[in-house]
PDB file of C-alpha atoms in Angstrom:
ATOM      1  CA  GLN A   1      32.834  92.853 233.097  1.00 52.00           C
ATOM      2  CA  THR A   2      30.554  91.511 230.834  1.00 60.00           C
ATOM      3  CA  CYS A   3      29.293  94.901 229.259  1.00 68.00           C
ATOM      4  CA  ALA A   4      33.168  95.642 228.923  1.00 83.00           C
ATOM      5  CA  LEU A   5      33.543  92.545 226.729  1.00 84.00           C
ATOM      6  CA  PRO A   6      31.711  94.017 223.618  1.00 88.00           C
ATOM      7  CA  ILE A   7      32.710  96.600 224.115  1.00 91.00           C
ATOM      8  CA  SER A   8      36.467  96.001 223.735  1.00 93.00           C
ATOM      9  CA  GLY A   9      35.532  93.717 220.655  1.00 93.00           C
ATOM     10  CA  TYR A  10      33.997  96.847 218.902  1.00 95.00           C
ATOM     11  CA  TRP A  11      36.983  98.808 219.693  1.00 95.00           C
ATOM     12  CA  LEU A  12      39.376  96.629 217.967  1.00 96.00           C
ATOM     13  CA  GLY A  13      37.384  95.488 215.280  1.00 96.00           C
ATOM     14  CA  ARG A  14      36.924  99.356 214.475  1.00 96.00           C
ATOM     15  CA  GLY A  15      40.697  99.755 214.805  1.00 95.00           C
ATOM     16  CA  LEU A  16      41.723  97.874 212.434  1.00 95.00           C
ATOM     17  CA  GLY A  17      42.812 100.174 209.581  1.00 93.00           C
ATOM     18  CA  TRP A  18      39.492  99.564 207.400  1.00 95.00           C
ATOM     19  CA  PRO A  19      39.461 101.443 204.209  1.00 94.00           C
ATOM     20  CA  ASP A  20      36.382 103.393 205.208  1.00 95.00           C
ATOM     21  CA  ARG A  21      33.921 104.858 207.839  1.00 95.00           C
ATOM     22  CA  PHE A  22      31.532 102.211 206.695  1.00 96.00           C
ATOM     23  CA  SER A  23      33.955  99.448 206.813  1.00 95.00           C
ATOM     24  CA  ALA A  24      35.295  99.899 209.844  1.00 96.00           C
ATOM     25  CA  ILE A  25      31.872 100.510 211.755  1.00 96.00           C
ATOM     26  CA  LEU A  26      30.888  96.994 209.896  1.00 96.00           C
ATOM     27  CA  GLY A  27      34.035  95.332 211.323  1.00 95.00           C
ATOM     28  CA  GLY A  28      33.673  96.700 214.658  1.00 95.00           C
ATOM     29  CA  THR A  29      29.710  96.297 214.996  1.00 96.00           C
ATOM     30  CA  LEU A  30      30.548  92.621 213.651  1.00 93.00           C
ATOM     31  CA  ALA A  31      33.504  92.223 216.107  1.00 93.00           C
ATOM     32  CA  ALA A  32      31.448  93.129 219.248  1.00 93.00           C
ATOM     33  CA  VAL A  33      27.974  90.772 217.647  1.00 91.00           C
ATOM     34  CA  SER A  34      30.876  87.978 217.587  1.00 88.00           C
ATOM     35  CA  VAL A  35      31.689  87.853 220.845  1.00 86.00           C
ATOM     36  CA  LEU A  36      27.997  88.332 222.194  1.00 85.00           C
ATOM     37  CA  LEU A  37      27.056  85.281 220.616  1.00 85.00           C
ATOM     38  CA  GLY A  38      29.881  82.848 221.117  1.00 82.00           C
ATOM     39  CA  PRO A  39      28.442  79.923 222.748  1.00 83.00           C
ATOM     40  CA  ALA A  40      30.986  80.491 225.485  1.00 79.00           C
ATOM     41  CA  MET A  41      29.089  83.641 226.412  1.00 79.00           C
ATOM     42  CA  LEU A  42      25.163  82.391 226.025  1.00 78.00           C
ATOM     43  CA  LEU A  43      26.002  78.848 227.772  1.00 75.00           C
ATOM     44  CA  ARG A  44      27.567  80.832 230.863  1.00 67.00           C
ATOM     45  CA  ASP A  45      25.136  83.572 232.784  1.00 62.00           C
ATOM     46  CA  ASP A  46      27.826  83.713 235.565  1.00 64.00           C
ATOM     47  CA  LEU A  47      30.669  86.214 235.978  1.00 65.00           C
ATOM     48  CA  LYS A  48      33.934  84.638 235.953  1.00 72.00           C
ATOM     49  CA  GLN A  49      37.543  85.285 235.570  1.00 82.00           C
ATOM     50  CA  TYR A  50      37.547  84.548 232.654  1.00 83.00           C
ATOM     51  CA  THR A  51      35.381  87.349 231.312  1.00 84.00           C
ATOM     52  CA  ALA A  52      37.956  89.925 232.110  1.00 88.00           C
ATOM     53  CA  ASP A  53      40.994  87.388 231.030  1.00 91.00           C
ATOM     54  CA  ALA A  54      38.982  87.703 227.292  1.00 89.00           C
ATOM     55  CA  CYS A  55      38.294  91.809 227.937  1.00 91.00           C
ATOM     56  CA  LEU A  56      42.273  92.401 229.062  1.00 94.00           C
ATOM     57  CA  THR A  57      43.061  90.078 225.607  1.00 95.00           C
ATOM     58  CA  LEU A  58      41.027  91.823 223.190  1.00 95.00           C
ATOM     59  CA  LEU A  59      42.042  95.667 225.066  1.00 95.00           C
ATOM     60  CA  LEU A  60      45.808  94.504 224.520  1.00 97.00           C
ATOM     61  CA  LEU A  61      45.720  94.020 221.155  1.00 97.00           C
ATOM     62  CA  GLY A  62      43.834  96.708 220.367  1.00 96.00           C
ATOM     63  CA  LEU A  63      46.599  98.561 222.212  1.00 97.00           C
ATOM     64  CA  VAL A  64      48.510  97.089 219.703  1.00 98.00           C
ATOM     65  CA  SER A  65      46.602  98.311 216.681  1.00 97.00           C
ATOM     66  CA  ARG A  66      45.992 101.823 217.437  1.00 97.00           C
ATOM     67  CA  LEU A  67      50.472 101.409 218.137  1.00 97.00           C
ATOM     68  CA  GLU A  68      50.692 100.018 214.983  1.00 97.00           C
ATOM     69  CA  ARG A  69      48.304 102.939 213.695  1.00 96.00           C
ATOM     70  CA  ASP A  70      50.041 105.962 215.451  1.00 95.00           C
ATOM     71  CA  TRP A  71      53.116 105.412 216.762  1.00 96.00           C
ATOM     72  CA  SER A  72      54.217 107.348 219.496  1.00 96.00           C
ATOM     73  CA  ARG A  73      55.698 107.040 223.254  1.00 95.00           C
ATOM     74  CA  ARG A  74      51.988 107.561 224.376  1.00 96.00           C
ATOM     75  CA  ASN A  75      50.639 104.872 222.852  1.00 97.00           C
ATOM     76  CA  LEU A  76      53.261 102.946 224.186  1.00 97.00           C
ATOM     77  CA  GLY A  77      53.292 103.905 227.548  1.00 97.00           C
ATOM     78  CA  LEU A  78      49.661 103.294 227.499  1.00 97.00           C
ATOM     79  CA  LEU A  79      50.210  99.921 226.464  1.00 97.00           C
ATOM     80  CA  ALA A  80      53.132  99.427 228.732  1.00 97.00           C
ATOM     81  CA  LEU A  81      50.920 100.455 231.326  1.00 97.00           C
ATOM     82  CA  VAL A  82      47.551  97.996 230.552  1.00 96.00           C
ATOM     83  CA  ALA A  83      49.993  94.807 230.145  1.00 96.00           C
ATOM     84  CA  GLY A  84      51.613  95.816 233.596  1.00 95.00           C
ATOM     85  CA  GLY A  85      49.235  96.692 235.628  1.00 95.00           C
ATOM     86  CA  GLY A  86      47.065  94.243 233.631  1.00 94.00           C
ATOM     87  CA  ILE A  87      47.386  91.884 236.229  1.00 93.00           C
ATOM     88  CA  LEU A  88      45.173  92.814 238.816  1.00 92.00           C
ATOM     89  CA  LEU A  89      42.527  91.948 236.292  1.00 91.00           C
ATOM     90  CA  SER A  90      43.917  88.805 234.529  1.00 91.00           C
ATOM     91  CA  ASP A  91      46.424  86.605 235.262  1.00 90.00           C
ATOM     92  CA  ALA A  92      45.986  85.553 231.796  1.00 91.00           C
ATOM     93  CA  GLU A  93      46.949  88.696 230.352  1.00 94.00           C
ATOM     94  CA  VAL A  94      50.628  88.239 230.913  1.00 94.00           C
ATOM     95  CA  PHE A  95      50.818  85.980 228.190  1.00 95.00           C
ATOM     96  CA  VAL A  96      49.140  88.409 225.797  1.00 97.00           C
ATOM     97  CA  THR A  97      51.202  90.319 226.868  1.00 97.00           C
ATOM     98  CA  VAL A  98      53.740  88.677 226.284  1.00 96.00           C
ATOM     99  CA  ALA A  99      52.299  87.901 222.863  1.00 97.00           C
ATOM    100  CA  ALA A 100      52.092  91.210 221.945  1.00 98.00           C
ATOM    101  CA  PHE A 101      55.431  92.705 222.816  1.00 98.00           C
ATOM    102  CA  ALA A 102      57.392  89.797 221.022  1.00 97.00           C
ATOM    103  CA  ALA A 103      55.253  90.631 217.345  1.00 98.00           C
ATOM    104  CA  LEU A 104      56.133  94.474 218.144  1.00 98.00           C
ATOM    105  CA  ALA A 105      59.246  93.637 218.309  1.00 98.00           C
ATOM    106  CA  VAL A 106      59.686  90.977 215.477  1.00 98.00           C
ATOM    107  CA  VAL A 107      58.153  93.426 213.318  1.00 97.00           C
ATOM    108  CA  GLN A 108      60.230  96.273 213.879  1.00 97.00           C
ATOM    109  CA  LEU A 109      63.103  94.033 213.415  1.00 97.00           C
ATOM    110  CA  ALA A 110      62.080  92.645 210.068  1.00 97.00           C
ATOM    111  CA  ARG A 111      61.353  96.545 209.060  1.00 96.00           C
ATOM    112  CA  ARG A 112      65.212  97.005 210.359  1.00 96.00           C
ATOM    113  CA  GLU A 113      63.382 100.644 212.847  1.00 96.00           C
ATOM    114  CA  TRP A 114      65.976 100.074 214.963  1.00 97.00           C
ATOM    115  CA  ARG A 115      65.094 103.123 217.176  1.00 96.00           C
ATOM    116  CA  ARG A 116      61.227 101.664 217.620  1.00 97.00           C
ATOM    117  CA  LEU A 117      62.672  98.447 218.431  1.00 97.00           C
ATOM    118  CA  GLY A 118      64.836  99.521 221.305  1.00 97.00           C
ATOM    119  CA  ALA A 119      61.531 101.588 222.309  1.00 97.00           C
ATOM    120  CA  VAL A 120      59.706  98.801 222.356  1.00 98.00           C
ATOM    121  CA  VAL A 121      62.703  96.590 224.793  1.00 97.00           C
ATOM    122  CA  ILE A 122      62.111  99.338 227.060  1.00 97.00           C
ATOM    123  CA  ALA A 123      58.825  99.518 227.314  1.00 97.00           C
ATOM    124  CA  GLY A 124      58.206  95.669 227.099  1.00 97.00           C
ATOM    125  CA  VAL A 125      60.683  95.518 230.701  1.00 97.00           C
ATOM    126  CA  ALA A 126      59.129  98.373 232.103  1.00 97.00           C
ATOM    127  CA  ALA A 127      55.678  96.600 231.562  1.00 97.00           C
ATOM    128  CA  ALA A 128      57.753  93.113 233.090  1.00 96.00           C
ATOM    129  CA  VAL A 129      59.189  94.601 236.481  1.00 97.00           C
ATOM    130  CA  VAL A 130      55.492  96.069 236.873  1.00 96.00           C
ATOM    131  CA  LEU A 131      54.189  92.903 236.402  1.00 94.00           C
ATOM    132  CA  GLY A 132      56.245  91.046 238.573  1.00 93.00           C
ATOM    133  CA  GLY A 133      56.113  93.278 240.809  1.00 94.00           C
ATOM    134  CA  LEU A 134      52.676  92.903 240.927  1.00 94.00           C
ATOM    135  CA  TYR A 135      52.549  89.213 241.127  1.00 91.00           C
ATOM    136  CA  LYS A 136      54.754  89.132 243.912  1.00 91.00           C
ATOM    137  CA  ALA A 137      52.871  91.247 245.844  1.00 91.00           C
ATOM    138  CA  PHE A 138      49.250  90.026 244.944  1.00 87.00           C
ATOM    139  CA  VAL A 139      49.083  86.561 243.558  1.00 85.00           C
ATOM    140  CA  ALA A 140      51.885  84.627 244.245  1.00 83.00           C
ATOM    141  CA  SER A 141      50.426  83.471 247.238  1.00 80.00           C
ATOM    142  CA  ALA A 142      47.316  82.562 245.235  1.00 76.00           C
ATOM    143  CA  ALA A 143      49.020  80.744 242.334  1.00 73.00           C
ATOM    144  CA  GLY A 144      50.951  78.236 244.824  1.00 70.00           C
ATOM    145  CA  ALA A 145      47.774  77.643 246.362  1.00 68.00           C
ATOM    146  CA  LEU A 146      46.538  76.482 242.706  1.00 68.00           C
ATOM    147  CA  GLY A 147      49.328  75.028 241.576  1.00 65.00           C
ATOM    148  CA  ALA A 148      49.005  72.708 244.976  1.00 68.00           C
ATOM    149  CA  SER A 149      45.980  71.363 243.405  1.00 72.00           C
ATOM    150  CA  ALA A 150      45.444  68.313 240.921  1.00 77.00           C
ATOM    151  CA  HIS A 151      42.106  70.229 239.922  1.00 76.00           C
ATOM    152  CA  TRP A 152      44.099  71.756 236.909  1.00 75.00           C
ATOM    153  CA  ASP A 153      46.159  68.629 235.890  1.00 77.00           C
ATOM    154  CA  GLY A 154      44.032  67.689 232.914  1.00 80.00           C
ATOM    155  CA  PHE A 155      44.429  70.950 231.483  1.00 81.00           C
ATOM    156  CA  TYR A 156      48.236  70.805 230.647  1.00 85.00           C
ATOM    157  CA  VAL A 157      50.525  68.869 227.596  1.00 88.00           C
ATOM    158  CA  PRO A 158      50.642  65.764 229.149  1.00 89.00           C
ATOM    159  CA  ALA A 159      54.565  65.842 227.541  1.00 85.00           C
ATOM    160  CA  GLY A 160      55.087  62.666 230.105  1.00 87.00           C
ATOM    161  CA  GLN A 161      53.460  60.647 228.448  1.00 89.00           C
ATOM    162  CA  GLY A 162      54.778  60.761 225.063  1.00 90.00           C
ATOM    163  CA  LEU A 163      54.505  62.958 221.471  1.00 90.00           C
ATOM    164  CA  HIS A 164      51.641  60.720 220.728  1.00 92.00           C
ATOM    165  CA  ALA A 165      48.931  61.374 224.079  1.00 91.00           C
ATOM    166  CA  SER A 166      50.664  65.634 224.001  1.00 90.00           C
ATOM    167  CA  LEU A 167      49.306  65.716 220.333  1.00 90.00           C
ATOM    168  CA  ALA A 168      45.749  63.668 221.269  1.00 91.00           C
ATOM    169  CA  TRP A 169      45.582  66.585 224.145  1.00 89.00           C
ATOM    170  CA  ILE A 170      46.054  69.503 221.702  1.00 88.00           C
ATOM    171  CA  LEU A 171      43.535  68.374 219.514  1.00 87.00           C
ATOM    172  CA  LYS A 172      41.514  67.861 221.821  1.00 87.00           C
ATOM    173  CA  MET A 173      41.463  71.372 223.148  1.00 86.00           C
ATOM    174  CA  LEU A 174      41.445  72.629 219.482  1.00 84.00           C
ATOM    175  CA  ALA A 175      37.879  70.838 219.101  1.00 84.00           C
ATOM    176  CA  LEU A 176      37.049  72.680 222.798  1.00 83.00           C
ATOM    177  CA  LEU A 177      37.984  76.098 221.242  1.00 83.00           C
ATOM    178  CA  ARG A 178      36.109  75.310 218.427  1.00 83.00           C
ATOM    179  CA  ALA A 179      33.232  74.847 220.396  1.00 82.00           C
ATOM    180  CA  ASP A 180      32.999  77.126 223.071  1.00 82.00           C
ATOM    181  CA  PHE A 181      33.575  80.079 219.993  1.00 82.00           C
ATOM    182  CA  GLY A 182      31.415  78.445 217.491  1.00 82.00           C
ATOM    183  CA  ILE A 183      33.546  78.054 214.641  1.00 81.00           C
ATOM    184  CA  GLY A 184      32.532  74.594 213.596  1.00 81.00           C
ATOM    185  CA  PRO A 185      34.671  71.774 212.496  1.00 83.00           C
ATOM    186  CA  ALA A 186      38.350  72.381 212.063  1.00 81.00           C
ATOM    187  CA  VAL A 187      37.658  72.640 207.743  1.00 87.00           C
ATOM    188  CA  VAL A 188      35.125  75.479 208.490  1.00 86.00           C
ATOM    189  CA  ALA A 189      37.248  76.879 211.317  1.00 85.00           C
ATOM    190  CA  ILE A 190      40.926  77.018 210.266  1.00 87.00           C
ATOM    191  CA  PRO A 191      39.892  78.696 206.780  1.00 92.00           C
ATOM    192  CA  LEU A 192      38.255  81.308 208.950  1.00 89.00           C
ATOM    193  CA  VAL A 193      40.816  82.320 211.599  1.00 90.00           C
ATOM    194  CA  LEU A 194      44.081  82.053 208.685  1.00 94.00           C
ATOM    195  CA  ALA A 195      41.599  84.926 206.643  1.00 95.00           C
ATOM    196  CA  GLY A 196      41.068  86.950 209.840  1.00 94.00           C
ATOM    197  CA  LEU A 197      44.276  86.769 210.434  1.00 96.00           C
ATOM    198  CA  GLY A 198      45.353  87.804 207.100  1.00 96.00           C
ATOM    199  CA  THR A 199      43.111  90.643 206.756  1.00 95.00           C
ATOM    200  CA  VAL A 200      44.433  92.068 210.456  1.00 96.00           C
ATOM    201  CA  PHE A 201      47.490  91.576 208.433  1.00 97.00           C
ATOM    202  CA  VAL A 202      47.079  93.342 204.952  1.00 96.00           C
ATOM    203  CA  LEU A 203      45.116  96.167 206.523  1.00 96.00           C
ATOM    204  CA  GLY A 204      48.609  97.297 208.144  1.00 95.00           C
ATOM    205  CA  ARG A 205      48.413  95.801 211.103  1.00 97.00           C
ATOM    206  CA  PRO A 206      50.922  93.117 210.870  1.00 97.00           C
ATOM    207  CA  ALA A 207      52.515  93.002 214.967  1.00 98.00           C
ATOM    208  CA  THR A 208      48.575  92.271 215.859  1.00 98.00           C
ATOM    209  CA  ALA A 209      47.877  89.631 213.718  1.00 98.00           C
ATOM    210  CA  LEU A 210      51.370  88.089 214.758  1.00 98.00           C
ATOM    211  CA  ALA A 211      50.115  88.290 218.819  1.00 97.00           C
ATOM    212  CA  ALA A 212      46.837  86.842 217.555  1.00 97.00           C
ATOM    213  CA  ALA A 213      48.195  84.557 215.795  1.00 96.00           C
ATOM    214  CA  ALA A 214      51.162  83.509 218.749  1.00 96.00           C
ATOM    215  CA  LEU A 215      48.552  83.091 221.511  1.00 95.00           C
ATOM    216  CA  LEU A 216      48.184  79.475 220.873  1.00 89.00           C
ATOM    217  CA  PRO A 217      50.848  78.549 220.173  1.00 91.00           C
ATOM    218  CA  GLU A 218      52.916  80.569 223.039  1.00 93.00           C
ATOM    219  CA  MET A 219      50.124  78.424 225.021  1.00 88.00           C
ATOM    220  CA  ALA A 220      50.570  75.017 224.195  1.00 85.00           C
ATOM    221  CA  VAL A 221      54.262  75.355 224.471  1.00 86.00           C
ATOM    222  CA  LEU A 222      54.315  76.777 228.221  1.00 86.00           C
ATOM    223  CA  SER A 223      51.640  74.595 229.488  1.00 82.00           C
TER     224      SER A 223
END
């Protein structure tokens, strides 16, 4: 899994629609290096489930990018297959799957590509059915045991404590994320993130950019 993580990063970075081969290789290399040099990777040398979570996230975003580059039933089916079966390796990929298919649907709706929109809906439903079946068969019992534990209580939005407490929690989590990714204070991190998402969008991958941008708000709302 540790080796697959930078490989997934390279594949995602290289396939973003760069204008020439050199730019594609450079983009992929920088993406892979950024994965390898992140503080979260350098400070922890033990293999945990978070490695699989990150790897599946990059892989799914890469599959969305590939589908945008070459729209076909095969690529859409491959995305649905990985999204549906990915829960065997990562529980968190469920949320990436939701963001990916929602982003694809929004882009097709904006473009009025009704046939593609229908295909996305069908593929998304198929992935959801597989996800639901695998969740019930392999994950539900473990999830119930984890839910009974108070260990993770501090990682959920304290909505019952009011708006101020919820906003303070979100700011605290953002600070932890900046530390994990090593992108510095907010005045540096926010422009970098926006520039990255904007670049992906301009390169002709609007659904990929939208899916990546939706992950953090989605997790906060669900939390």
